[in-house]
Coordinates of C-alpha atoms and ligand atoms in Angstrom, one line a residue:
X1 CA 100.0 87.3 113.0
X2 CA 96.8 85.1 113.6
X3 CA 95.1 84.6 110.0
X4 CA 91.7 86.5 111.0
X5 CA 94.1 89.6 111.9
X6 CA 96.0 89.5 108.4
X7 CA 92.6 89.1 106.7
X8 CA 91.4 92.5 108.3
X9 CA 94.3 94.2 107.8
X10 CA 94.4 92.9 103.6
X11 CA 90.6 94.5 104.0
X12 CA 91.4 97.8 104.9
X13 CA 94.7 98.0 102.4
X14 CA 92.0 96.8 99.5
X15 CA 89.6 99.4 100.3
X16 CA 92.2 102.5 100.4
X17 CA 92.7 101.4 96.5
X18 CA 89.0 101.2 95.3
X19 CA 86.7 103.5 94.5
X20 CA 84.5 104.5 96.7
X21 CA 80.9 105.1 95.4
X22 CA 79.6 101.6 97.3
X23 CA 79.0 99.9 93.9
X24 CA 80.1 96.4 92.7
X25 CA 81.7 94.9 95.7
X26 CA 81.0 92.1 93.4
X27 CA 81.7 91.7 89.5
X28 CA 78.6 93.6 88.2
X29 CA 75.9 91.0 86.2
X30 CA 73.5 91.9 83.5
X31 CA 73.1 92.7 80.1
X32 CA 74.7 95.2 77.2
X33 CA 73.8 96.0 74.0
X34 CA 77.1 95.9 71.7
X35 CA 78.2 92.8 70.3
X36 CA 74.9 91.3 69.7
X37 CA 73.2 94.3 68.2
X38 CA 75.8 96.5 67.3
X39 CA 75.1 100.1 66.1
X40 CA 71.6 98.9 64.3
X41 CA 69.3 102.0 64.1
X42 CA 67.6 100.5 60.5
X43 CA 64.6 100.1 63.3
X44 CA 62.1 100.7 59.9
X45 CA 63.6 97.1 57.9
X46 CA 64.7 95.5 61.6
X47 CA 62.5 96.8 63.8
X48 CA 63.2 93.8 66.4
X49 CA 66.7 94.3 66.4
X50 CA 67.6 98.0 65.8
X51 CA 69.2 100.2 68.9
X52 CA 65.6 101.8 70.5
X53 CA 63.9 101.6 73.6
X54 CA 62.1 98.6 72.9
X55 CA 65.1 96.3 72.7
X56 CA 66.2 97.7 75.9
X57 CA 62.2 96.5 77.8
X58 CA 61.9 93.6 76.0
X59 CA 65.3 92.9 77.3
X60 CA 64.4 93.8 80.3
X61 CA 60.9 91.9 80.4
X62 CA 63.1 88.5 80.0
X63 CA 65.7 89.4 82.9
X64 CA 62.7 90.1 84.8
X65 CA 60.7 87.0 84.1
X66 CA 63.1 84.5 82.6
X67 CA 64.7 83.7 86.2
X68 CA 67.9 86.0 85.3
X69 CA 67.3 88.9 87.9
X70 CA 67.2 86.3 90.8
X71 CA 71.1 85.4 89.8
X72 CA 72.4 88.9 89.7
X73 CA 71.8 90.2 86.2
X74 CA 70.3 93.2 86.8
X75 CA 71.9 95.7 84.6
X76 CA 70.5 96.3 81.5
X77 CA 73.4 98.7 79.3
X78 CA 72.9 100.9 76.7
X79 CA 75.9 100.9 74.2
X80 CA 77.0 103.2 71.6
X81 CA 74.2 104.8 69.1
X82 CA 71.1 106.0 71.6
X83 CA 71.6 109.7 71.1
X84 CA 70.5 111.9 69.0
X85 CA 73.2 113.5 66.8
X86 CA 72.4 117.1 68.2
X87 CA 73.0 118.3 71.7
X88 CA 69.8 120.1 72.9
X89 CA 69.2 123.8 73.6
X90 CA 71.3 123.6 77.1
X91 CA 73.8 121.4 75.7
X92 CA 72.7 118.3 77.3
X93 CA 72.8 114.7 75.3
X94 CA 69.3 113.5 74.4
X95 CA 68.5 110.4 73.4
X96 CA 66.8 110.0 69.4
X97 CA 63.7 111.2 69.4
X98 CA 62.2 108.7 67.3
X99 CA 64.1 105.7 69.0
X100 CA 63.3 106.9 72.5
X101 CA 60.1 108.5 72.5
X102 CA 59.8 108.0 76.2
X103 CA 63.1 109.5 76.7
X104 CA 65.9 108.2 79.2
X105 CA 64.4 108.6 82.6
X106 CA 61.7 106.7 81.6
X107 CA 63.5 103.7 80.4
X108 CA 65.5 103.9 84.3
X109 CA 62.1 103.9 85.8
X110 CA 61.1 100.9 83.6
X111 CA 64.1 99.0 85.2
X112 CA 63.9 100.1 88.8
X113 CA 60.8 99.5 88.9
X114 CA 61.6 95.5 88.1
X115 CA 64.2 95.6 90.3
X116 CA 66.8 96.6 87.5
X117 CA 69.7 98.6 86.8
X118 CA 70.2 100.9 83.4
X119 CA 73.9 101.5 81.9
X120 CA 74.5 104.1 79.8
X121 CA 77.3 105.0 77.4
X122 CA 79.9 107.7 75.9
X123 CA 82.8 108.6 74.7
X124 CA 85.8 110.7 75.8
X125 CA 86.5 112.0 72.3
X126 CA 85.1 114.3 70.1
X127 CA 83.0 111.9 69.0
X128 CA 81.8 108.1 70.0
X129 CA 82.9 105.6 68.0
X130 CA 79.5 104.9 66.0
X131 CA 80.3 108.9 65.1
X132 CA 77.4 110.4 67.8
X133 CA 78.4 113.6 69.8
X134 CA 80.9 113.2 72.1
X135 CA 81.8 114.3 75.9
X136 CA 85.3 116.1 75.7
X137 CA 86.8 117.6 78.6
X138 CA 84.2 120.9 78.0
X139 CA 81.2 118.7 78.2
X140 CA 82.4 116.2 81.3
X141 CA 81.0 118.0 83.8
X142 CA 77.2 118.8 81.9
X143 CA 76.9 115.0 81.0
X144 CA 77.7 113.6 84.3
X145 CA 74.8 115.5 85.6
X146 CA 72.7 114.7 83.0
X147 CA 73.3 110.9 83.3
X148 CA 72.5 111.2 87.3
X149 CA 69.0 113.6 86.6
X150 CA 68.0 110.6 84.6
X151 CA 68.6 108.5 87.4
X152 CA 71.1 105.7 85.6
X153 CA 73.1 103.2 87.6
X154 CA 76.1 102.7 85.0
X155 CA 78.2 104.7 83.0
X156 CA 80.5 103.0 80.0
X157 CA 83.1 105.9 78.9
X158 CA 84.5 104.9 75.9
X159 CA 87.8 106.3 73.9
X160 CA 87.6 106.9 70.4
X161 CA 88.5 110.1 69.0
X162 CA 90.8 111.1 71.7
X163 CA 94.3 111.0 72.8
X164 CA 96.6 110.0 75.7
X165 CA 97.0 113.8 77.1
X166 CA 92.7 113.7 76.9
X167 CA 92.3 111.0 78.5
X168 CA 94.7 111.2 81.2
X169 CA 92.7 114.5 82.3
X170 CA 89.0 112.9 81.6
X171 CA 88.7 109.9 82.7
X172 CA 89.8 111.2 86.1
X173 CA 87.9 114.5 85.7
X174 CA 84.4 112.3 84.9
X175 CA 85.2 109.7 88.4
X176 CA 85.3 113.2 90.0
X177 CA 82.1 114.8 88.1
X178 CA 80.0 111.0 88.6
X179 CA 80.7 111.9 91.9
X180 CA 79.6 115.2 92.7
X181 CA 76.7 114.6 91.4
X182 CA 75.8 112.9 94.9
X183 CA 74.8 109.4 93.0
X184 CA 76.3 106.2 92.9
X185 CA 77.0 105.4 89.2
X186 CA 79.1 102.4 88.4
X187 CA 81.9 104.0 86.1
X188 CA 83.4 101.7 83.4
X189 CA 87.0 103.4 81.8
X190 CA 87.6 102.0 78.9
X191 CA 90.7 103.8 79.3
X192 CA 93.9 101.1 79.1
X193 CA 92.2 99.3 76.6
X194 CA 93.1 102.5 74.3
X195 CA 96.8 102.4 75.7
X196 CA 97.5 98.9 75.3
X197 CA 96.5 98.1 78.5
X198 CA 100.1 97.5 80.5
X199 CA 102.3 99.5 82.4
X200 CA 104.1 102.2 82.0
X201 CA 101.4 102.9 79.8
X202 CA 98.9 102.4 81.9
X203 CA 98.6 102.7 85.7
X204 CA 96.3 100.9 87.1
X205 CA 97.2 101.7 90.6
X206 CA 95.1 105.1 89.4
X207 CA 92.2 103.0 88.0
X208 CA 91.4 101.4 90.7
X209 CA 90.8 104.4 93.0
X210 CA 88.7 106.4 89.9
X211 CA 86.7 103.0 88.2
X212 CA 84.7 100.5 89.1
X213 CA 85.9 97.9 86.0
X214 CA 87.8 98.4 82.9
X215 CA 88.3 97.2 79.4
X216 CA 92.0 96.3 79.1
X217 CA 91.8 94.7 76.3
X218 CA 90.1 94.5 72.1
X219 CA 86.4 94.2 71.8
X220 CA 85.0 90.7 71.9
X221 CA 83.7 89.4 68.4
X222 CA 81.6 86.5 68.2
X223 CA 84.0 83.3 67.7
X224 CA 86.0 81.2 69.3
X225 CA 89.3 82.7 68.1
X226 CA 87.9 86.2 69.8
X227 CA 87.6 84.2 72.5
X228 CA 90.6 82.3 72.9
X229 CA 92.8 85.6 72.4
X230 CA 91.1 87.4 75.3
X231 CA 92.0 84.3 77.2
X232 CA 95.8 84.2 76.9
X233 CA 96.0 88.4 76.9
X234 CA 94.6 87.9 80.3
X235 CA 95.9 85.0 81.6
X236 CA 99.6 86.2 79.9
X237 CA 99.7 89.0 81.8
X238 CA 98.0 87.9 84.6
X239 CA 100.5 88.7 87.1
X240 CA 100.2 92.3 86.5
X241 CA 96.3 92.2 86.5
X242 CA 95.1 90.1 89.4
X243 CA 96.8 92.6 92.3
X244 CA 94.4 95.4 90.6
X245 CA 91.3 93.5 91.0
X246 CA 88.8 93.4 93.7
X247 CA 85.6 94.7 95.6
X248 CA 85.0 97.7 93.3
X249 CA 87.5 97.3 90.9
X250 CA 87.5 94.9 88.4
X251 CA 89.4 93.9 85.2
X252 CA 87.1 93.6 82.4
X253 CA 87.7 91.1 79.4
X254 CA 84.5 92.1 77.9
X255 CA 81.2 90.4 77.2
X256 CA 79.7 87.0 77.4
X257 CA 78.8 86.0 74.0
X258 CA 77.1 82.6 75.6
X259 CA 74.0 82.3 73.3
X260 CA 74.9 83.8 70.5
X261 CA 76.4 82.4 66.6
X262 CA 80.3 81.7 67.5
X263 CA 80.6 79.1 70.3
X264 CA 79.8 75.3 70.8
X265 CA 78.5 74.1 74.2
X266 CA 81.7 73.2 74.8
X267 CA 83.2 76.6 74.1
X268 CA 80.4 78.4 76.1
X269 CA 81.1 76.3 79.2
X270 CA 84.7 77.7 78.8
X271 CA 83.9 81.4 78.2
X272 CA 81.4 81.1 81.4
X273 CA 84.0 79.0 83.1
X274 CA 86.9 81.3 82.5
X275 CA 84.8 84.6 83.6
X276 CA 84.4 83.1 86.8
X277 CA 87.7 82.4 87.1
X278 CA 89.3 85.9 86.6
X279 CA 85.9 87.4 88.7
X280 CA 85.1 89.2 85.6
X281 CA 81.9 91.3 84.8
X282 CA 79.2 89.0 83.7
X283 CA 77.6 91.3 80.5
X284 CA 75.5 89.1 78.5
X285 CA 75.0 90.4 74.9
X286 CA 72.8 88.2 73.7
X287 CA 69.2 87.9 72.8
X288 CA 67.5 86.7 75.6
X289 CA 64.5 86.6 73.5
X290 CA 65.5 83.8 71.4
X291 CA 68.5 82.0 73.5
X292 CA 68.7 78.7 73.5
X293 CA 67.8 76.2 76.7
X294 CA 71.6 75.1 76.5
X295 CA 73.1 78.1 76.3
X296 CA 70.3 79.4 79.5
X297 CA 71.5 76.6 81.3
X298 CA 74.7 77.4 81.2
X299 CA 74.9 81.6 81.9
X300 CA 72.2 80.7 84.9
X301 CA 74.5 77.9 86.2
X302 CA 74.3 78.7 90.2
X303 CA 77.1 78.0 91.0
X304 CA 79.7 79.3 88.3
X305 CA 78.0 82.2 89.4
X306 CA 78.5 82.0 93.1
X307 CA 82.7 81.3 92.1
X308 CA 82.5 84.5 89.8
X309 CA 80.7 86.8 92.5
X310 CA 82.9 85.4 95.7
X311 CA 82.9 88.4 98.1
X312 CA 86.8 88.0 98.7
X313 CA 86.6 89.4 94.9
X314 CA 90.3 87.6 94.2
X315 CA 90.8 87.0 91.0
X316 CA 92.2 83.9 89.9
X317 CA 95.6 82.4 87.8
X318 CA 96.9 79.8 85.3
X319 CA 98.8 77.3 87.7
X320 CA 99.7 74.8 84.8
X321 CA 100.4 74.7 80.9
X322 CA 100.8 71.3 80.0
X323 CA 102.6 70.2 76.6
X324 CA 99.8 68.6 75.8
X325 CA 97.2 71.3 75.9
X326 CA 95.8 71.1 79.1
X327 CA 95.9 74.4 81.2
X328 CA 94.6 74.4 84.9
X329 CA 93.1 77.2 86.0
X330 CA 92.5 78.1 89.9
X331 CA 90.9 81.0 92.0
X332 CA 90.9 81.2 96.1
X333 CA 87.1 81.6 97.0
X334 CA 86.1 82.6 100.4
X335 CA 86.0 80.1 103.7
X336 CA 88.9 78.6 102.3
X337 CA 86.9 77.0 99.6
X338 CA 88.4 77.4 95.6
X339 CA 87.7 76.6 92.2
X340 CA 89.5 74.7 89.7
X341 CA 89.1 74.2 85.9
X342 CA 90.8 71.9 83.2
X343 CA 90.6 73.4 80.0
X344 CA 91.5 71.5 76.6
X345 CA 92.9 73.6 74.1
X346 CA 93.4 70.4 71.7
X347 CA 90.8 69.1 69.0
X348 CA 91.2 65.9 68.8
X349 CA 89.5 64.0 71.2
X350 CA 88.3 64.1 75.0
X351 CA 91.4 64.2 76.8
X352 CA 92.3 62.2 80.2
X353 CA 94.3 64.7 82.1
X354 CA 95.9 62.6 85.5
X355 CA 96.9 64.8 88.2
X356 CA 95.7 65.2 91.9
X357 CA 95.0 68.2 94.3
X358 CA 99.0 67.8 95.8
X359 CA 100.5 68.4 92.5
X360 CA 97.6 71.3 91.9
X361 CA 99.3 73.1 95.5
X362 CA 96.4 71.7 97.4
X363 CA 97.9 71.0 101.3
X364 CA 97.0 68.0 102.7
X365 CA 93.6 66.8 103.5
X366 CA 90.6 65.8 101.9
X367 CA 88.5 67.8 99.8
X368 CA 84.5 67.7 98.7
X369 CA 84.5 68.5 94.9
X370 CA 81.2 70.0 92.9
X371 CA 81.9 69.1 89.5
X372 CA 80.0 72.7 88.3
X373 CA 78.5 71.4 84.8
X374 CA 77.6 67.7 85.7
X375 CA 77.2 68.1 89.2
X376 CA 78.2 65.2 90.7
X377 CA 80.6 65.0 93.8
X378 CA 83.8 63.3 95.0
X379 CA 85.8 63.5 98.3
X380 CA 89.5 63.6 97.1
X381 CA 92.8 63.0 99.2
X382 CA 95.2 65.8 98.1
X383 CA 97.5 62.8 97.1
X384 CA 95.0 60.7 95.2
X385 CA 95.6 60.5 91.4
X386 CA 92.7 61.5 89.4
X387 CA 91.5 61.5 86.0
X388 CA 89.9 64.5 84.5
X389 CA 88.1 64.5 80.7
X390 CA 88.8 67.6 79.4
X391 CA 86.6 67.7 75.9
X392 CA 88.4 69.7 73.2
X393 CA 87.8 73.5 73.8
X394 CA 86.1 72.7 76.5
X395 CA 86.3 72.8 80.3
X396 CA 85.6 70.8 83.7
X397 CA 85.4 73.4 86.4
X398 CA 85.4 72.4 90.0
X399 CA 84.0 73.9 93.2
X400 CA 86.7 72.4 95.8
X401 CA 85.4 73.0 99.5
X402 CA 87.5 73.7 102.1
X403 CA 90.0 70.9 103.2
X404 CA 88.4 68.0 106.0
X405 CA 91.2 66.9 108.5
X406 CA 93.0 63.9 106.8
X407 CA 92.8 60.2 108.2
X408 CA 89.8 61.2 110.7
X409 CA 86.3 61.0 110.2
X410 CA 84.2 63.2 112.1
X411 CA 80.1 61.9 113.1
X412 CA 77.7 61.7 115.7
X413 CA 76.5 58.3 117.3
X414 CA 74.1 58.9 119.7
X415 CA 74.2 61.9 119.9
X416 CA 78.3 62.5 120.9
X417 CA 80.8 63.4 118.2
X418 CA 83.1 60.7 117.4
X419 CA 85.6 60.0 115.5
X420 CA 87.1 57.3 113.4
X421 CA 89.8 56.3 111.1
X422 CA 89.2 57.6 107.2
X423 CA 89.3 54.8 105.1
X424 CA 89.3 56.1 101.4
X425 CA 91.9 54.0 99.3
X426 CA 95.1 55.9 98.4
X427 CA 95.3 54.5 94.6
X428 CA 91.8 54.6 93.6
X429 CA 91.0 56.3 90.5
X430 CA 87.3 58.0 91.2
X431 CA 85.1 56.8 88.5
X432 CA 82.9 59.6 88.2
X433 CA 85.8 61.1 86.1
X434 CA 86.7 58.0 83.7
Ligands
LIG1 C1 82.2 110.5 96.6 O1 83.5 110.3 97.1 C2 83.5 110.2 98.6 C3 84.9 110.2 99.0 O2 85.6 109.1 98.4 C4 82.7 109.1 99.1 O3 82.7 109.0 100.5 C5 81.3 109.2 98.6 O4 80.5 108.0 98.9 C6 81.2 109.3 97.0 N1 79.9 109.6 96.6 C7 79.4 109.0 95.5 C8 78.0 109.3 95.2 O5 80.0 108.3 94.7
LIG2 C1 95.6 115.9 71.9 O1 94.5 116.7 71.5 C2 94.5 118.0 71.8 C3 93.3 118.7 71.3 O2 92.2 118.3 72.1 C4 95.8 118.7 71.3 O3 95.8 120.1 71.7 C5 97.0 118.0 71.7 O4 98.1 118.5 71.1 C6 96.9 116.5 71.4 N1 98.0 115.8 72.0 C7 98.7 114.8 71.4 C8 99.8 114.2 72.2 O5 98.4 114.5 70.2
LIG3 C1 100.1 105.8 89.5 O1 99.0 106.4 90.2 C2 99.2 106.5 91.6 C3 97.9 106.9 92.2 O2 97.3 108.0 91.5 C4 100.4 107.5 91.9 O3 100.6 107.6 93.3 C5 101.6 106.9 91.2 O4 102.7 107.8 91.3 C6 101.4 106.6 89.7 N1 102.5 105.9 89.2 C7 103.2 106.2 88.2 C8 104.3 105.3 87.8 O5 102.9 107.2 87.6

């Protein structure tokens, strides 16, 4: 079968499996409130950081002006903690009253009228997990309606207080409710992550046709070592996760904390580099307020943004775990192009990691690299040894273009393509890397 012919038919296999509401053919990008701020309502001692509408604008205000919207992070999520402990006198969640004055629809007209997205949140228990009313299977059908009146663009169902038997009725029961209500809601489930989040427990086979993304996995905490176990949980059992994934339907290893207490540069380069990698959600919980110019540089980095929101949406693998600490990472990227990264998990020193693209699986040819976070270039032979410094708990991520025809050089002298023999040296070591 000719290639273009086994693409299409891969296309219309993928789409039978995903959900169709027409959102997040792409890893959704923006911003949610939980790891950086928590379940804060003390708004009278912290009034700058305490769960009310006026984190969400100001948030908003920076994704808006700061350059972030243009990217792709246009979601600004409400977590846990917005509603009022009381359902009103029809039943319906409502927001605090003194936290939200304006109420919920106006905070969704705040964002779409910069262009922005608003997420919302629940729970599938009796109660959410910060102990606020929550939307059993009685209340799934009211809730959904209520989220879609207010005109909200994302809906985060969360899983305390229930049990399997709940859960396997209402987080299908809610895809079903989101959709009758006639508008596209990105649904998040963070259903497997409450039943460990592998078969035979969980079936993701059934996720993927009722969410848009997933937790599988703990909540994120802001270290290194929070980090660094979401990592090897996802890359461990990545052979199970990346056939799940794609337009619509994404794994979700849970939020960036790029900009916040627990990571060095270092670490943040590998946190942005690895979400790319496994075409995760990009949710920032930071504050964008007060973030750093390193740690900006880094989340708005175009191009470890362009690997992450590849349209082929296939998420990406571990290929190597070296001895020494070293772990290659790789992801297929549309027009035959792919992206690499070295990662160090050592801490002694910058480490020289000598491979080349042939012992990576790279066919033969000869390949234009981006280096993402220095951005420099190099043309590589798949059979030329290189050197890459890998600094410890940190990354170099690649951009590798498609592969050039090996041993012929293709350019136009007046005016007529010609061709000539390719005279890059087999043993040379490109310096850019030393
Ligand atoms: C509801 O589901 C149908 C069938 O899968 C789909 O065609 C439609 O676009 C969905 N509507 C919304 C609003 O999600
Ligand atoms: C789950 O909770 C329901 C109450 O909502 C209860 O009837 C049922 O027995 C529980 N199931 C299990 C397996 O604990
Ligand atoms: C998983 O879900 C799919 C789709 O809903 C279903 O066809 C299949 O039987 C389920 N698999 C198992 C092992 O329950």
């Amino acid at each position: 079968m000719h290639l273009a012919a086994l693409l299409f038919v891969s296309a219309l296999f993928v789409a039978a499996f995903a959900l169709d509401n027409g959102v997040m053919r792409t890893p959704p990008m923006g911003w949610l409130a939980w790891e950086r701020f928590r379940c804060d309502i003390d708004c009278e001692h912290d009034p700058k950081n305490c769960i009310r509408q006026n984190l969400f604008i100001d948030m908003a205000d920076r994704l808006a002006e700061d350059g972030w919207r243009e990217l792709g992070y246009v979601y600004v999520n409400i977590d846990d903690c917005w509603s009022s402990m009381e359902r009103d006198e029809k039943g319906r969640l409502q927001p605090d009253p003194k936290r939200f004055p304006g109420g919920i629809p106006k905070l969704a007209r705040y964002m779409h009228d910069r262009g922005l997205k608003l997420g919302i949140y629940g729970d599938m228990g009796t109660h959410t997990c910060g102990g606020y009313p929550g939307t059993p299977l009685d209340k799934i059908t009211i809730d959904a309606q209520t989220f879609a009146d207010w005109e909200v663009d994302m809906f985060k169902f969360d899983g305390c207080y229930s049990n399997a038997t709940e859960q396997e009725q209402g987080y299908p029961l809610m895809s079903k409710a989101l959709n009758a209500t006639g508008r596209p809601i990105g649904y998040s489930c963070s259903w497997p992550a409450y039943q460990g989040g592998l078969p035979p427990k969980v079936n993701y086979t059934q996720l993927a046709k009722i969410c848009n993304l997933w937790r599988n996995y703990g909540d994120i905490q802001d270290s290194w070592d929070s980090v660094l176990n979401i990592i090897d949980w996802f890359f461990e059992n990545q052979d199970i996760l990346i056939p799940v994934a794609g337009p619509g339907r994404w794994n979700d290893p849970d939020m960036l904390i790029v900009g916040d207490f627990g990571l060095s540069m270092d670490q943040s380069r590998a946190q942005m580099a690895l979400w790319a990698i496994m075409a995760a959600p990009l949710f920032m919980s930071n504050d964008l307020r007060t973030i750093s110019s390193g740690a900006r540089r880094i989340l708005q980095n175009k191009i470890a943004i362009n690997i992450n929101q590849d349209p082929m949406g296939v998420q990406g693998r571990r290929i190597v775990k070296e001895k020494s600490g070293i772990e290659v990472f790789w992801r297929p990227l549309s027009n035959n192009a792919s992206a690499l990264v070295f990662f160090s998990r050592r801490s002694d020193m910058p480490y020289r990691y000598r491979t080349s693209l042939s012992r990576l699986n790279y066919t033969t040819g000869s390949y234009k690299i981006f280096d993402v976070f220095s951005e420099k270039t190099v043309t590589l032979k798949d059979s030329t040894d290189f050197v890459v410094s890998v600094n410890p708990s940190g990354v170099v991520m690649w951009y590798v273009s498609a592969p050039a025809e090996l041993n012929l050089r293709q350019f136009y002298r007046g005016g007529k393509l010609q061709r000539s023999a390719y005279d890059d040296d087999e043993n040379a070591i490109p310096r850019v890397f030393l």
